[in-house]
Short mmCIF file of C-alpha atoms in Angstrom, two decimals:
data_model
loop_
_atom_site.label_atom_id
_atom_site.label_comp_id
_atom_site.label_asym_id
_atom_site.label_seq_id
_atom_site.Cartn_x
_atom_site.Cartn_y
_atom_site.Cartn_z
CA MET W 18 -76.85 87.41 83.94
CA LEU W 19 -75.55 85.78 80.78
CA VAL W 20 -77.49 85.64 77.51
CA ASN W 21 -76.85 83.78 74.24
CA CYS W 22 -76.79 85.53 70.91
CA PRO W 23 -79.71 84.25 68.75
CA ARG W 24 -77.54 84.58 65.67
CA CYS W 25 -74.12 83.18 66.55
CA GLY W 26 -74.77 81.65 69.98
CA PHE W 27 -72.10 83.75 71.75
CA SER W 28 -72.59 83.90 75.54
CA GLN W 29 -72.16 87.27 77.20
CA PRO W 30 -73.56 89.50 79.97
CA LYS W 31 -76.99 90.88 79.14
CA ASP W 32 -76.72 93.61 76.51
CA ARG W 33 -78.61 94.75 73.42
CA TYR W 34 -75.81 94.05 70.98
CA CYS W 35 -73.74 90.91 70.57
CA ALA W 36 -70.10 91.40 71.45
CA SER W 37 -69.11 88.78 68.87
CA CYS W 38 -71.17 89.46 65.72
CA GLY W 39 -72.66 92.84 66.61
CA VAL W 40 -76.26 91.93 65.85
CA ASP W 41 -79.10 93.68 67.66
CA MET W 42 -80.24 90.77 69.78
CA GLU W 43 -83.57 92.42 70.68
CA LEU W 44 -84.66 93.04 67.08
CA TYR W 45 -83.04 90.01 65.41
CA ARG W 46 -85.40 87.37 64.07
CA PRO W 47 -83.87 84.17 62.65
CA ALA W 48 -84.86 83.16 59.11
CA GLY W 49 -87.54 80.45 58.88
CA VAL W 50 -86.71 76.87 57.83
CA PRO W 51 -87.19 76.46 54.03
CA ILE W 52 -90.37 74.64 53.13
CA TRP W 53 -88.49 71.95 51.18
CA LYS W 54 -86.51 71.07 54.30
CA LYS W 55 -89.72 70.77 56.29
CA ILE W 56 -91.18 68.46 53.62
CA LEU W 57 -88.08 66.26 53.51
CA LYS W 58 -88.13 65.88 57.27
CA SER W 59 -91.87 65.18 57.43
CA PRO W 60 -92.74 61.60 58.49
CA ILE W 61 -95.87 61.85 56.34
CA LEU W 62 -93.66 62.02 53.25
CA HIS W 63 -91.72 58.95 54.31
CA VAL W 64 -94.88 56.94 54.96
CA SER W 65 -96.38 58.08 51.64
CA LEU W 66 -93.27 57.00 49.71
CA VAL W 67 -93.36 53.57 51.30
CA PHE W 68 -97.07 53.22 50.48
CA VAL W 69 -96.51 54.26 46.84
CA MET W 70 -93.66 51.78 46.45
CA VAL W 71 -95.79 48.94 47.86
CA LEU W 72 -98.72 49.90 45.61
CA VAL W 73 -96.52 50.03 42.51
CA SER W 74 -95.05 46.62 43.37
CA ILE W 75 -98.53 45.09 43.77
CA LEU W 76 -99.73 46.60 40.47
CA TYR W 77 -96.62 45.31 38.70
CA VAL W 78 -97.09 41.78 40.01
CA ARG W 79 -100.78 41.79 39.07
CA GLN W 80 -99.97 43.04 35.58
CA LYS W 81 -97.41 40.27 35.09
CA GLN W 82 -99.93 37.67 36.28
CA ARG W 83 -102.54 39.12 33.91
CA GLU W 84 -100.12 38.95 30.96
CA GLU W 85 -99.15 35.36 31.79
CA LEU W 86 -102.81 34.32 32.08
CA ARG W 87 -103.69 36.08 28.81
CA ALA W 88 -100.84 34.31 27.03
CA ARG W 89 -101.92 30.96 28.48
CA VAL W 90 -105.55 31.45 27.44
CA GLU W 91 -104.53 32.52 23.95
CA TYR W 92 -102.36 29.43 23.65
CA LEU W 93 -105.16 27.15 24.78
CA ARG W 94 -107.59 28.80 22.38
CA GLY W 95 -105.44 29.32 19.33
CA GLY W 96 -102.66 26.76 19.71
CA PRO W 97 -102.64 23.17 18.49
CA LEU W 98 -105.97 22.41 20.18
CA LEU W 99 -109.23 22.67 18.28
CA VAL W 100 -112.15 23.30 20.63
CA GLU W 101 -115.83 23.09 19.69
CA ARG W 102 -118.33 24.30 22.30
CA GLY W 103 -120.85 21.75 23.55
CA LYS W 104 -124.57 22.38 23.77
CA LYS W 105 -126.58 20.19 26.09
CA PRO W 106 -125.89 17.66 28.83
CA VAL W 107 -127.13 14.15 28.20
CA GLN W 108 -129.05 12.02 30.68
CA ILE W 109 -127.91 8.40 30.45
CA ASP W 110 -130.85 6.11 31.14
CA ALA W 111 -129.79 2.96 33.01
CA SER W 112 -132.86 1.08 31.79
CA SER W 113 -132.30 1.88 28.13
CA GLU W 114 -131.37 -1.03 25.92
CA ALA W 115 -129.03 1.22 23.98
CA LYS W 116 -127.05 1.91 27.15
CA GLU W 117 -126.05 -1.75 27.45
CA GLN W 118 -124.30 -1.51 24.11
CA LEU W 119 -123.04 2.04 24.42
CA ALA W 120 -119.29 2.37 24.81
CA PRO W 121 -117.90 5.66 26.16
CA PRO W 122 -116.98 7.03 22.67
CA GLN W 123 -120.57 6.40 21.58
CA VAL W 124 -121.88 8.10 24.69
CA ALA W 125 -120.19 11.26 23.44
CA ALA W 126 -121.76 10.87 19.99
CA ALA W 127 -125.17 10.79 21.69
CA ALA W 128 -124.42 13.99 23.55
CA ASP W 129 -126.03 16.14 20.80
CA GLY W 130 -123.04 18.42 20.36
CA ALA W 131 -121.57 18.13 23.84
CA LYS W 132 -118.40 16.60 22.40
CA LYS W 133 -115.16 18.50 22.05
CA ASN W 134 -112.31 17.28 19.88
CA LEU W 135 -108.71 18.09 20.78
CA GLU W 136 -105.98 16.66 18.55
CA VAL W 137 -102.45 16.56 20.00
CA THR W 138 -99.80 15.51 17.51
CA ASN W 139 -96.11 14.81 18.01
CA ALA W 140 -94.86 17.95 19.78
CA SER W 141 -91.56 18.81 18.12
CA GLY W 142 -91.63 22.53 18.89
CA GLU W 143 -91.19 24.41 22.15
CA LEU W 144 -93.40 23.43 25.05
CA PRO W 145 -95.70 26.09 26.49
CA ALA W 146 -94.16 27.82 29.49
CA GLY W 147 -95.39 26.54 32.82
CA SER W 148 -96.91 23.38 31.40
CA LEU W 149 -96.40 20.00 33.02
CA ALA W 150 -94.51 18.78 29.97
CA ALA W 151 -92.19 21.78 30.08
CA ARG W 152 -91.40 21.18 33.74
CA SER W 153 -90.88 17.49 33.02
CA ALA W 154 -88.49 18.28 30.18
CA THR W 155 -86.53 20.64 32.44
CA SER W 156 -86.07 18.06 35.16
CA ASN W 157 -85.37 15.25 32.66
CA PRO W 158 -83.82 16.74 29.46
CA ALA W 159 -83.73 13.37 27.81
CA GLY W 160 -87.54 13.17 27.99
CA PRO W 161 -89.67 10.35 29.29
CA ALA W 162 -89.33 8.38 26.06
CA SER W 163 -85.55 8.06 26.41
CA THR W 164 -85.41 6.49 29.85
CA GLY W 165 -85.23 2.73 30.17
CA ASN W 166 -86.92 0.68 27.49
CA PRO W 167 -90.28 2.33 26.88
CA ASN W 168 -93.02 0.23 25.43
CA PRO W 169 -94.34 2.05 22.33
CA ALA W 170 -97.42 -0.18 22.28
CA ALA W 171 -99.27 2.35 24.45
CA PHE W 172 -99.22 5.03 21.75
CA PRO W 173 -101.09 6.58 20.16
CA ALA W 174 -103.21 6.97 23.28
CA LYS W 175 -106.80 8.13 23.28
CA ILE W 176 -108.07 9.67 26.50
CA ASN W 177 -111.77 10.36 27.00
CA VAL W 178 -112.26 13.27 29.42
CA TYR W 179 -115.73 13.21 30.99
CA TYR W 180 -117.32 16.03 32.99
CA MET W 181 -120.13 14.23 34.83
CA GLU W 182 -122.84 14.63 37.42
CA VAL W 183 -122.81 11.44 39.51
CA GLU W 184 -125.08 10.45 42.37
CA THR W 185 -123.23 10.86 45.67
CA ALA W 186 -124.01 7.32 46.86
CA THR W 187 -122.76 5.84 43.59
CA LEU W 188 -119.56 7.85 43.67
CA ASN W 189 -118.90 6.88 47.29
CA SER W 190 -119.20 3.20 46.38
CA TRP W 191 -116.71 3.67 43.54
CA ILE W 192 -114.24 5.33 45.90
CA GLU W 193 -114.56 2.55 48.47
CA GLU W 194 -113.62 0.01 45.79
CA SER W 195 -110.60 2.08 44.80
CA LYS W 196 -109.15 2.57 48.29
CA ALA W 197 -107.28 -0.74 48.05
CA SER W 198 -105.01 0.82 45.41
CA ASN W 199 -103.50 3.16 48.04
CA GLN W 200 -103.58 5.96 45.46
CA ILE W 201 -106.56 7.91 46.82
CA ARG W 202 -105.36 11.43 47.62
CA GLN W 203 -107.14 14.29 49.41
CA PHE W 204 -106.38 17.95 48.62
CA ASP W 205 -108.66 20.24 50.61
CA ASP W 206 -112.13 19.09 49.46
CA VAL W 207 -110.83 17.50 46.23
CA LEU W 208 -110.42 13.73 46.13
CA THR W 209 -108.42 12.04 43.36
CA GLY W 210 -107.46 8.47 42.52
CA PRO W 211 -107.92 5.47 40.22
CA LEU W 212 -111.34 4.26 39.14
CA LEU W 213 -111.66 0.51 38.69
CA GLN W 214 -113.39 -0.83 35.56
CA VAL W 215 -114.22 2.66 34.45
CA LYS W 216 -116.05 1.72 31.24
CA GLN W 217 -118.33 -0.75 33.02
CA LYS W 218 -119.10 1.77 35.76
CA ILE W 219 -120.06 4.46 33.26
CA ARG W 220 -122.39 2.04 31.47
CA ALA W 221 -124.01 0.66 34.61
CA ALA W 222 -124.39 3.77 36.79
CA LYS W 223 -127.97 4.89 37.43
CA GLY W 224 -128.82 8.55 37.10
CA LEU W 225 -125.39 9.41 35.76
CA LYS W 226 -125.44 12.56 33.63
CA LEU W 227 -122.79 13.25 31.01
CA LEU W 228 -122.35 17.02 30.97
CA GLN W 229 -119.48 17.34 28.54
CA LYS W 230 -116.81 15.19 26.87
CA ILE W 231 -113.39 15.97 25.44
CA ASP W 232 -111.31 13.57 23.31
CA LEU W 233 -107.52 13.73 23.57
CA ASN W 234 -105.22 11.94 21.13
CA ILE W 235 -101.57 11.80 22.23
CA SER W 236 -99.06 10.30 19.81
CA THR W 237 -95.86 10.17 21.88
CA PRO W 238 -94.83 10.11 25.56
CA GLY W 239 -94.32 13.58 27.02
CA ALA W 240 -96.46 15.34 24.40
CA PRO W 241 -98.55 17.87 26.37
CA ALA W 242 -102.31 18.16 26.06
CA GLU W 243 -103.68 21.43 27.45
CA TRP W 244 -107.24 22.72 27.28
CA PHE W 245 -109.60 25.21 28.86
CA ALA W 246 -113.29 24.64 29.56
CA GLY W 247 -115.51 27.25 31.16
CA THR W 248 -116.80 30.70 30.20
CA HIS W 249 -115.77 32.47 27.02
CA LYS W 250 -116.06 36.24 27.24
CA GLY W 251 -113.00 36.84 25.10
CA SER W 252 -112.46 40.44 26.19
CA ASP W 253 -110.55 39.76 29.41
CA PRO W 254 -108.89 36.34 29.84
CA GLU W 255 -108.29 37.04 33.53
CA SER W 256 -112.06 37.09 34.13
CA GLU W 257 -112.67 33.69 32.49
CA MET W 258 -114.05 31.12 34.94
CA GLY W 259 -113.48 27.41 34.51
CA PHE W 260 -110.77 24.76 34.44
CA PHE W 261 -107.30 25.09 32.89
CA SER W 262 -106.17 21.48 32.42
CA SER W 263 -102.87 19.91 31.42
CA LEU W 264 -102.18 16.22 30.83
CA VAL W 265 -98.86 14.52 30.12
CA MET W 266 -98.62 10.81 29.39
CA GLY W 267 -95.49 8.84 30.26
CA ASP W 268 -94.29 5.64 28.61
CA SER W 269 -96.04 2.38 29.40
CA ARG W 270 -94.09 -0.37 31.12
CA ASP W 271 -95.22 -3.47 33.00
CA GLY W 272 -98.70 -2.98 31.54
CA LEU W 273 -99.26 0.20 33.59
CA ILE W 274 -100.50 3.56 32.35
CA ARG W 275 -98.46 6.44 33.78
CA GLY W 276 -98.95 10.15 33.53
CA GLU W 277 -99.57 13.41 35.31
CA ILE W 278 -102.57 15.72 35.33
CA GLU W 279 -102.99 19.25 36.66
CA VAL W 280 -106.30 21.10 36.81
CA GLN W 281 -106.35 24.75 37.84
CA ARG W 282 -109.74 25.88 39.11
CA ALA W 283 -110.57 29.54 38.48
CA PHE W 284 -113.92 30.67 39.90
CA ARG W 285 -115.34 33.65 41.79
CA ASP W 286 -117.68 33.34 44.76
CA PRO W 287 -120.98 34.95 43.59
CA ASN W 288 -121.93 35.68 47.21
CA ASP W 289 -118.80 37.75 47.83
CA VAL W 290 -118.16 39.95 44.79
CA ALA W 291 -115.40 41.81 46.62
CA LYS W 292 -113.19 38.72 46.51
CA THR W 293 -110.82 38.21 43.61
CA MET W 294 -110.89 35.12 41.40
CA GLU W 295 -109.99 31.99 43.38
CA ARG W 296 -107.26 30.04 41.58
CA ILE W 297 -106.17 26.68 42.99
CA SER W 298 -104.43 23.78 41.23
CA TYR W 299 -105.08 20.11 41.90
CA GLY W 300 -103.82 16.83 40.51
CA GLY W 301 -100.54 14.97 40.33
CA PRO W 302 -99.02 11.77 38.93
CA PHE W 303 -100.99 8.57 38.42
CA GLU W 304 -100.17 4.93 37.72
CA LEU W 305 -103.07 2.82 36.50
CA ALA W 306 -103.58 -0.78 35.53
CA SER W 307 -105.31 -1.74 32.30
CA GLY W 308 -109.02 -0.94 32.42
CA GLN W 309 -108.66 1.65 35.18
CA GLY W 310 -109.56 5.30 34.86
CA PHE W 311 -108.78 8.37 36.96
CA PHE W 312 -111.31 10.52 38.81
CA MET W 313 -111.28 13.94 40.49
CA ARG W 314 -114.16 14.68 42.86
CA GLY W 315 -114.98 18.04 44.46
CA LEU W 316 -113.42 20.28 41.79
CA LEU W 317 -116.54 22.44 41.62
CA PRO W 318 -117.78 23.49 45.09
CA ARG W 319 -121.46 24.41 45.33
CA LYS W 320 -120.59 27.87 46.65
CA PHE W 321 -119.66 28.82 43.07
CA ALA W 322 -123.18 28.06 41.75
CA THR W 323 -124.39 31.06 39.77
CA ASP W 324 -126.33 32.19 36.69
CA PHE W 325 -124.04 33.36 33.90
CA GLU W 326 -124.60 36.41 31.74
CA GLU W 327 -125.29 35.84 28.06
CA GLU W 328 -121.93 37.17 26.87
CA THR W 329 -120.00 34.61 28.93
CA HIS W 330 -121.01 31.64 26.69
CA PRO W 331 -120.50 28.96 29.37
CA ASP W 332 -119.52 25.42 28.32
CA ALA W 333 -122.02 22.61 28.78
CA TYR W 334 -120.69 21.23 32.06
CA LEU W 335 -121.54 24.48 33.85
CA THR W 336 -125.23 23.65 33.47
CA ILE W 337 -124.74 21.56 36.62
CA PHE W 338 -125.29 24.83 38.52
CA LYS W 339 -128.95 24.54 37.49
CA SER W 340 -129.26 21.01 38.87
CA ARG W 341 -131.40 20.85 41.99
CA ASN W 342 -129.86 17.52 42.97
CA TYR W 343 -126.38 19.03 42.76
CA ARG W 344 -127.34 22.08 44.81
CA GLU W 345 -128.87 19.84 47.49
CA GLY W 346 -125.84 17.54 47.67
CA GLN W 347 -127.48 14.48 46.14
CA THR W 348 -125.07 14.48 43.19
CA GLU W 349 -121.40 15.37 42.75
CA PHE W 350 -119.47 17.04 39.93
CA THR W 351 -116.79 14.57 38.85
CA LEU W 352 -113.99 14.64 36.28
CA ILE W 353 -113.18 11.19 34.89
CA LEU W 354 -110.34 10.16 32.55
CA ASP W 355 -110.84 6.97 30.53
CA PHE W 356 -107.71 5.68 28.77
CA ASP W 357 -107.84 3.77 25.50
CA THR W 358 -104.41 2.75 24.13
CA THR W 359 -103.87 0.99 20.86
CA SER W 360 -100.98 -1.36 20.11
CA PRO W 361 -99.20 -1.29 16.71
CA GLN W 362 -100.60 -4.77 15.97
CA ALA W 363 -104.15 -3.58 16.57
CA ARG W 364 -103.59 -0.61 14.29
#
């Protein structure tokens, strides 16, 4: 019977000693595999390394997003925009005699501090990264003012930004009137489009509540206006809830008002604290005739309704979460842009 040497593998007839290497085959015990070799060959190590690499990649991406958000918030807070926090929403009484004579700028003056002033001058420096104006300048280096024969009569442009609580029936009637423009767009639950005779509608609407107002003054086409409205903790920009908004106005030709708006919604579902902040952007280009405004409906879903802690310092429009009519679906949160351009002759 043949046996194999446990040391050198030589095959020979059964004997105590190996004819090739001379080892005592009965007493020989091979050396154990080094522990480091066992570890290197372990599948647990391989799986752990893959997991660590994935985790590090996720943490790196989140850190970059946090830094970008912090830089964006700091720009919106400390850049060329001056923001004053509003105090109380204002109920506009349809039967009031003052309402018949109240133009939208005066509505803001009656808001008892709910007005915010944002001044945007001729932007000659670098555009903020990621802004609509920066993307526009990248795709069209010459800028919107250098194409064709722009009509400078539309600048400076004053845009009144209204955060409003509007009765659902009233808002639906407005939307029906606007459908003929073929510019009504649906993004998830958010509806956007032109609003006909916006000033008259704001004056005449019953039960309309002005929650907050922001004034934008844009001096030249392509000058970006960016602002944030929401909570103001200050310690962690990534935890701020609200709307990051950006508006770029194009040149005016053929009597039309052109531009682009983007609103990023950042809110957390209070009923599911395990979820991260939900960030979704809405908006797009618009082309409006004289007297038309622009509306965005559905930006603030009712599932986000919550009571804020004292240190968050929420802006005035977030008081809509306390509205019973809003919670029950009788009213809608609506963002409305009202454009007021002034010609050089009028100035």
